[in-house]
Amino acid sequence: MEYQHGGDIYSQRIEMDYSASLNPLGIPEGVKNAVRMAAETCSCYPDSESRALTRALAEFWQVPEGRVICGNGAADLIFSLVLALKPVRAVVPIPTFSEYAQALRSVGCRIERFTMEEKEGFALDTDKFCRFLEKNGETLQMAFLCNPNNPTGLTVPCKEIERIVQICEDRGILLVVDECFCEFLENSGEVSAVPLLERYRSLFILKAFTKIYAMAGLRLGYGLSRNETLLERVKQVRQPWPVSTVAQEAGTAALEEEDYVARSRSLVGEERCFLKQGLESLGFFVWDSQANYLFFKDTRRVPERELYLKLLEKGILIRSCANYSGLSGRYYRICVKTREENQKLLEAVRQCCIIVPHKEEL
């Protein structure tokens, strides 16, 4: 089975991984120290309730502890939510993160795909989406929304999310808003749906330490919801120890890294602009992502995935979006790294775009 996500540095020789959208600054030193110290206690079972981490997250987001649930990455919570509710019918805007549909298929759910059109810039048309929910609300039990969206990096303002969640609240639809990349946004306060939690029981917000703290290998995500009955149902379908001791300690330490997050946002914002300009100068169409990755289209008359394959020959892995529903092998996603790395990538892309004439053309 072909690997469906970025970050596959194990089955091939990779020198630069641009397929996994992680913080280019790497794991904070404070988190590394917490991991080393936590290793000393790994002879004991982890706290099955992740109490210390839950308290820290509740304080961080200024919500009651009973509204926080931790998991083995955001994907763990996606599958657990779906297993707990077993929806018969759900809606997923596309293109987006494939794990929503995979989780829904695992329980035999009928998936309605709401297409975000390229002619509209792949942006979510909130008016159309709200009309879809109003029309189909009686038969829907769940809706997913990625904000900022993966792979486009486009955002939906919180005020627009509230329009959507109000319809979901009225019709008994659980709205799952995935904010795993939200902490990279310079205007995260205008995008995040966290301020809506107090008013809506039909809202579940997914977050993760994976991206902003570059902790992909530790597997740590969490959810926020005022629907404590829902959180209990999720806990009932999970294994007893979903989060390791090391991950719990790492997460608690990461929440103290405020300066690190600020530096990360600044670096990502600057380098995203640099990469976007570089790709556009080479003739690619690049969407205006607000996250720590860029989504672009190869408009050249070349075979699909050609850029992906040519870069792979150079030991550079980018994310082909061929397996995203609604996209083809002409679309790609790359993460944002440091200036030195980004310059190397752009030079490699430039070399891949050079057309070598046939002998008869010389």
Coordinates of C-alpha atoms in Angstrom, one line a residue:
M1 CA 0.0 0.0 0.0
E2 CA 1.4 3.4 -1.0
Y3 CA 2.1 5.8 1.8
Q4 CA -0.7 8.4 1.9
H5 CA 1.0 11.3 3.8
G6 CA 4.1 13.3 3.9
G7 CA 7.2 12.4 5.9
D8 CA 8.1 9.0 4.4
I9 CA 11.8 9.3 4.9
Y10 CA 12.2 5.6 5.7
S11 CA 11.5 3.8 2.4
Q12 CA 13.8 6.0 0.3
R13 CA 16.9 8.0 0.4
I14 CA 15.9 11.5 1.4
E15 CA 18.3 14.4 2.1
M16 CA 15.7 17.2 2.4
D17 CA 12.1 16.4 3.5
Y18 CA 9.7 19.1 2.3
S19 CA 6.7 16.8 2.4
A20 CA 6.0 17.1 6.2
S21 CA 4.9 20.5 7.4
L22 CA 6.7 20.8 10.7
N23 CA 8.3 23.8 12.5
P24 CA 11.6 24.5 10.8
L25 CA 13.2 25.4 14.2
G26 CA 12.8 21.8 15.4
I27 CA 11.9 20.6 18.8
P28 CA 12.4 23.3 21.5
E29 CA 15.3 22.6 23.9
G30 CA 12.9 22.7 26.9
V31 CA 10.9 19.9 25.4
K32 CA 14.0 17.8 24.7
N33 CA 15.0 18.2 28.3
A34 CA 11.5 17.1 29.5
V35 CA 11.7 14.1 27.2
R36 CA 15.1 13.1 28.7
M37 CA 13.8 13.4 32.3
A38 CA 10.6 11.6 31.5
A39 CA 12.6 8.6 30.2
E40 CA 13.5 7.9 33.9
T41 CA 9.9 7.2 34.8
C42 CA 9.0 5.0 31.8
S43 CA 9.1 1.9 33.9
C44 CA 5.7 2.9 35.2
Y45 CA 2.4 3.1 33.3
P46 CA 1.5 6.6 32.1
D47 CA -1.3 8.5 33.6
S48 CA -4.3 7.2 31.6
E49 CA -6.1 10.6 32.1
S50 CA -3.1 12.8 31.3
R51 CA -4.0 14.9 34.3
A52 CA -1.0 17.2 34.5
L53 CA -1.1 17.9 30.7
T54 CA -4.9 18.4 30.8
R55 CA -4.5 20.9 33.6
A56 CA -1.8 22.8 31.7
L57 CA -3.9 22.8 28.5
A58 CA -7.0 24.0 30.4
E59 CA -5.0 26.9 31.8
F60 CA -3.4 27.7 28.5
W61 CA -6.8 28.0 26.7
Q62 CA -8.7 29.2 29.7
V63 CA -11.3 26.4 29.7
P64 CA -12.4 24.0 32.4
E65 CA -10.3 20.8 32.6
G66 CA -13.4 18.7 31.8
R67 CA -13.4 20.1 28.3
V68 CA -10.0 18.8 27.3
I69 CA -9.1 15.4 25.9
C70 CA -5.6 14.2 24.9
G71 CA -4.7 11.7 22.3
N72 CA -2.0 9.9 20.4
G73 CA -1.8 12.6 17.8
A74 CA -4.9 14.4 16.3
A75 CA -5.4 11.3 14.1
D76 CA -6.1 9.2 17.1
L77 CA -8.9 11.6 18.2
I78 CA -10.4 11.7 14.7
F79 CA -10.8 7.9 14.6
S80 CA -12.0 7.8 18.2
L81 CA -14.6 10.5 17.6
V82 CA -15.9 8.6 14.6
L83 CA -15.9 5.3 16.4
A84 CA -17.7 6.9 19.4
L85 CA -20.5 8.4 17.3
K86 CA -20.7 6.0 14.3
P87 CA -22.2 8.6 12.0
V88 CA -24.4 7.3 9.2
R89 CA -23.7 10.3 7.0
A90 CA -21.1 13.1 7.2
V91 CA -19.8 15.9 5.1
V92 CA -16.2 16.7 4.2
P93 CA -15.1 19.7 2.1
I94 CA -12.5 18.7 -0.5
P95 CA -9.6 18.9 -1.1
T96 CA -8.6 18.4 2.5
F97 CA -6.8 16.0 4.9
S98 CA -7.6 12.5 3.9
E99 CA -7.8 11.1 7.5
Y100 CA -11.3 12.4 8.0
A101 CA -12.7 10.3 5.1
Q102 CA -10.6 7.3 6.1
A103 CA -12.0 7.4 9.7
L104 CA -15.5 7.8 8.4
R105 CA -15.1 4.8 6.0
S106 CA -13.9 2.7 8.9
V107 CA -17.4 2.7 10.4
G108 CA -19.3 2.5 7.1
C109 CA -20.3 6.1 7.0
R110 CA -21.7 7.6 3.8
I111 CA -19.4 10.6 3.0
E112 CA -20.8 13.6 1.2
R113 CA -18.0 15.6 -0.4
F114 CA -18.5 19.4 -0.6
T115 CA -16.2 20.5 -3.4
M116 CA -14.1 23.7 -3.0
E117 CA -13.7 24.8 -6.6
E118 CA -10.4 25.8 -8.2
K119 CA -12.2 28.6 -10.0
E120 CA -13.0 30.0 -6.6
G121 CA -9.4 29.6 -5.4
F122 CA -10.2 26.5 -3.5
A123 CA -11.6 28.7 -0.8
L124 CA -14.6 27.6 1.2
D125 CA -17.7 29.3 0.0
T126 CA -19.4 29.7 3.4
D127 CA -22.8 30.7 2.0
K128 CA -22.9 27.5 -0.2
F129 CA -21.7 25.3 2.7
C130 CA -24.3 26.7 5.0
R131 CA -27.0 26.1 2.4
F132 CA -25.8 22.6 2.0
L133 CA -26.0 22.0 5.8
E134 CA -29.4 23.5 6.0
K135 CA -30.7 21.3 3.1
N136 CA -29.1 18.1 4.4
G137 CA -29.1 18.7 8.1
E138 CA -31.7 16.2 9.0
T139 CA -29.6 13.3 7.7
L140 CA -26.1 14.5 8.7
Q141 CA -24.5 13.6 12.0
M142 CA -21.0 15.0 11.5
A143 CA -19.1 17.6 9.5
F144 CA -15.3 18.2 9.2
L145 CA -13.5 21.5 8.5
C146 CA -9.8 22.0 8.4
N147 CA -8.7 25.5 9.3
P148 CA -6.2 26.5 7.9
N149 CA -7.0 23.9 5.3
N150 CA -4.5 21.1 4.4
P151 CA -3.1 21.3 1.6
T152 CA -4.1 24.8 0.6
G153 CA -3.2 26.8 3.7
L154 CA -6.4 28.9 3.3
T155 CA -8.4 30.0 6.3
V156 CA -12.0 30.6 7.3
P157 CA -12.5 33.5 9.8
C158 CA -14.0 32.7 13.2
K159 CA -17.1 34.7 12.4
E160 CA -17.8 32.5 9.4
I161 CA -17.2 29.4 11.5
E162 CA -19.8 30.6 13.9
R163 CA -22.4 30.7 11.1
I164 CA -21.6 27.1 10.3
V165 CA -21.6 25.9 13.9
Q166 CA -24.9 27.6 14.6
I167 CA -26.5 25.6 11.8
C168 CA -24.9 22.4 13.1
E169 CA -26.1 23.2 16.7
D170 CA -29.7 23.6 15.4
R171 CA -29.6 20.4 13.5
G172 CA -27.6 18.1 15.9
I173 CA -24.5 17.9 13.7
L174 CA -21.1 17.6 15.3
L175 CA -18.7 20.1 13.7
V176 CA -15.1 19.0 14.0
V177 CA -12.8 21.9 13.3
D178 CA -9.1 20.8 12.8
E179 CA -6.8 23.7 13.9
C180 CA -3.6 21.7 13.9
F181 CA -1.8 24.4 11.9
C182 CA -3.6 27.4 13.5
E183 CA -0.7 28.3 15.8
F184 CA 1.4 29.3 12.8
L185 CA -1.0 32.0 11.8
E186 CA -0.2 35.6 12.5
N187 CA -3.9 36.3 12.8
S188 CA -4.8 33.2 14.7
G189 CA -7.1 35.1 17.1
E190 CA -9.3 36.0 14.1
V191 CA -9.4 32.4 12.8
S192 CA -9.5 30.0 15.8
A193 CA -12.9 28.8 16.9
V194 CA -11.8 28.5 20.6
P195 CA -13.9 31.6 21.6
L196 CA -17.0 29.7 20.4
L197 CA -16.6 26.7 22.7
E198 CA -18.5 28.3 25.5
R199 CA -21.7 28.7 23.4
Y200 CA -21.8 25.6 21.3
R201 CA -22.0 22.0 22.3
S202 CA -21.8 20.8 18.7
L203 CA -18.3 22.1 18.3
F204 CA -15.2 19.9 18.7
I205 CA -11.8 21.6 18.1
L206 CA -8.8 19.4 17.1
K207 CA -5.3 20.6 18.0
A208 CA -1.8 19.0 18.1
F209 CA 1.7 19.6 19.3
T210 CA 2.9 17.8 16.1
K211 CA 3.3 20.9 13.8
I212 CA 4.0 24.0 15.8
Y213 CA 6.5 22.2 18.2
A214 CA 7.9 19.8 15.6
M215 CA 6.9 16.8 17.8
A216 CA 5.7 14.5 15.1
G217 CA 7.5 11.5 16.4
L218 CA 6.1 11.9 19.9
R219 CA 2.5 11.7 18.8
L220 CA 0.5 14.1 20.8
G221 CA -2.8 15.8 20.0
Y222 CA -5.8 17.1 22.0
G223 CA -9.4 18.2 21.6
L224 CA -11.5 20.9 23.1
S225 CA -15.2 20.7 23.6
R226 CA -17.9 21.8 26.1
N227 CA -19.8 18.6 25.4
E228 CA -18.3 16.6 28.2
T229 CA -20.8 13.7 27.5
L230 CA -19.2 13.4 24.0
L231 CA -15.7 13.4 25.5
E232 CA -16.7 10.5 27.9
R233 CA -18.0 8.5 24.9
V234 CA -14.7 9.0 23.1
K235 CA -12.8 7.8 26.2
Q236 CA -15.0 4.7 26.3
V237 CA -13.9 3.5 22.9
R238 CA -10.2 4.0 23.3
Q239 CA -7.3 2.0 24.8
P240 CA -6.6 2.6 28.5
W241 CA -3.3 4.5 27.9
P242 CA -3.6 6.6 24.8
V243 CA -0.7 9.0 25.6
S244 CA 2.7 7.9 26.7
T245 CA 4.5 9.4 29.8
V246 CA 7.1 11.0 27.5
A247 CA 4.5 12.7 25.3
Q248 CA 2.6 14.0 28.3
E249 CA 5.8 15.6 29.8
A250 CA 6.8 16.9 26.4
G251 CA 3.5 18.6 25.9
T252 CA 3.4 20.2 29.3
A253 CA 6.9 21.6 28.7
A254 CA 6.0 22.8 25.2
L255 CA 3.2 25.0 26.5
E256 CA 5.9 27.1 28.2
E257 CA 7.7 27.9 24.9
E258 CA 6.0 31.2 24.1
D259 CA 9.1 32.9 22.7
Y260 CA 9.8 29.9 20.5
V261 CA 6.3 30.1 19.0
A262 CA 6.7 33.8 18.4
R263 CA 10.0 33.2 16.6
S264 CA 8.5 30.4 14.6
R265 CA 5.6 32.6 13.3
S266 CA 8.0 35.3 12.3
L267 CA 10.4 32.9 10.5
V268 CA 7.6 31.1 8.8
G269 CA 5.9 34.3 7.6
E270 CA 9.1 35.6 6.1
E271 CA 10.2 32.4 4.5
R272 CA 6.8 31.6 3.1
C273 CA 6.9 34.8 1.2
F274 CA 10.4 34.0 0.0
L275 CA 9.4 30.6 -1.2
K276 CA 6.2 31.8 -2.9
Q277 CA 8.1 34.5 -4.9
G278 CA 10.7 31.9 -5.9
L279 CA 8.2 29.4 -7.1
E280 CA 6.2 32.1 -9.0
S281 CA 9.4 33.3 -10.7
L282 CA 9.8 29.7 -12.0
G283 CA 6.3 29.8 -13.5
F284 CA 4.3 27.9 -10.9
F285 CA 0.9 29.0 -9.7
V286 CA 1.0 29.4 -6.0
W287 CA -1.9 29.9 -3.7
D288 CA -1.8 32.4 -0.9
S289 CA -1.3 30.1 2.0
Q290 CA -1.3 31.5 5.6
A291 CA 0.2 28.4 7.2
N292 CA 3.7 26.9 7.3
Y293 CA 3.4 25.3 3.9
L294 CA 2.6 26.3 0.3
F295 CA 0.2 24.8 -2.2
F296 CA 1.1 25.2 -5.9
K297 CA 0.3 23.9 -9.3
D298 CA 2.6 22.9 -12.1
T299 CA 1.0 24.4 -15.2
R300 CA 3.7 23.2 -17.6
R301 CA 2.9 20.7 -20.3
V302 CA 4.6 17.9 -18.5
P303 CA 3.5 14.5 -17.2
E304 CA 1.7 14.5 -13.8
R305 CA 4.0 14.2 -10.8
E306 CA 7.1 14.9 -12.9
L307 CA 8.4 17.5 -10.5
Y308 CA 7.9 15.2 -7.6
L309 CA 9.8 12.4 -9.3
K310 CA 12.7 14.6 -10.5
L311 CA 13.2 16.1 -7.1
L312 CA 13.1 12.6 -5.6
E313 CA 16.0 11.7 -7.8
K314 CA 17.9 14.5 -6.1
G315 CA 17.0 13.2 -2.6
I316 CA 14.3 15.9 -2.1
L317 CA 10.8 14.8 -1.0
I318 CA 7.8 17.1 -1.6
R319 CA 4.2 16.3 -1.1
S320 CA 2.4 15.2 -4.3
C321 CA -1.3 16.0 -3.9
A322 CA -2.4 13.3 -6.4
N323 CA -4.1 11.3 -3.7
Y324 CA -6.2 14.2 -2.4
S325 CA -9.8 13.9 -3.4
G326 CA -10.5 16.6 -6.0
L327 CA -6.8 17.1 -7.1
S328 CA -4.4 15.6 -9.5
G329 CA -0.7 15.0 -9.8
R330 CA -0.1 18.5 -11.0
Y331 CA -0.6 19.9 -7.5
Y332 CA 2.0 19.9 -4.8
R333 CA 2.5 21.0 -1.2
I334 CA 5.8 22.0 0.3
C335 CA 6.7 23.0 3.9
V336 CA 8.5 26.2 4.9
K337 CA 12.0 25.7 6.2
T338 CA 15.0 28.0 6.8
R339 CA 16.4 30.4 4.2
E340 CA 19.5 28.2 3.4
E341 CA 17.3 25.1 2.9
N342 CA 14.7 27.1 0.9
Q343 CA 17.4 28.4 -1.4
K344 CA 18.6 24.9 -2.0
L345 CA 15.1 23.7 -2.8
L346 CA 14.4 26.5 -5.2
E347 CA 17.7 25.9 -7.0
A348 CA 16.8 22.2 -7.3
V349 CA 13.3 23.1 -8.6
R350 CA 14.9 25.4 -11.2
Q351 CA 17.2 22.6 -12.4
C352 CA 14.2 20.3 -12.7
C353 CA 12.4 22.9 -14.9
I354 CA 15.3 23.2 -17.4
I355 CA 14.2 21.6 -20.7
V356 CA 17.0 19.8 -22.4
P357 CA 16.5 19.9 -26.2
H358 CA 16.5 16.7 -28.3
K359 CA 19.6 16.1 -30.5
E360 CA 17.6 17.0 -33.6
E361 CA 16.8 20.4 -32.1
L362 CA 20.5 21.3 -31.4

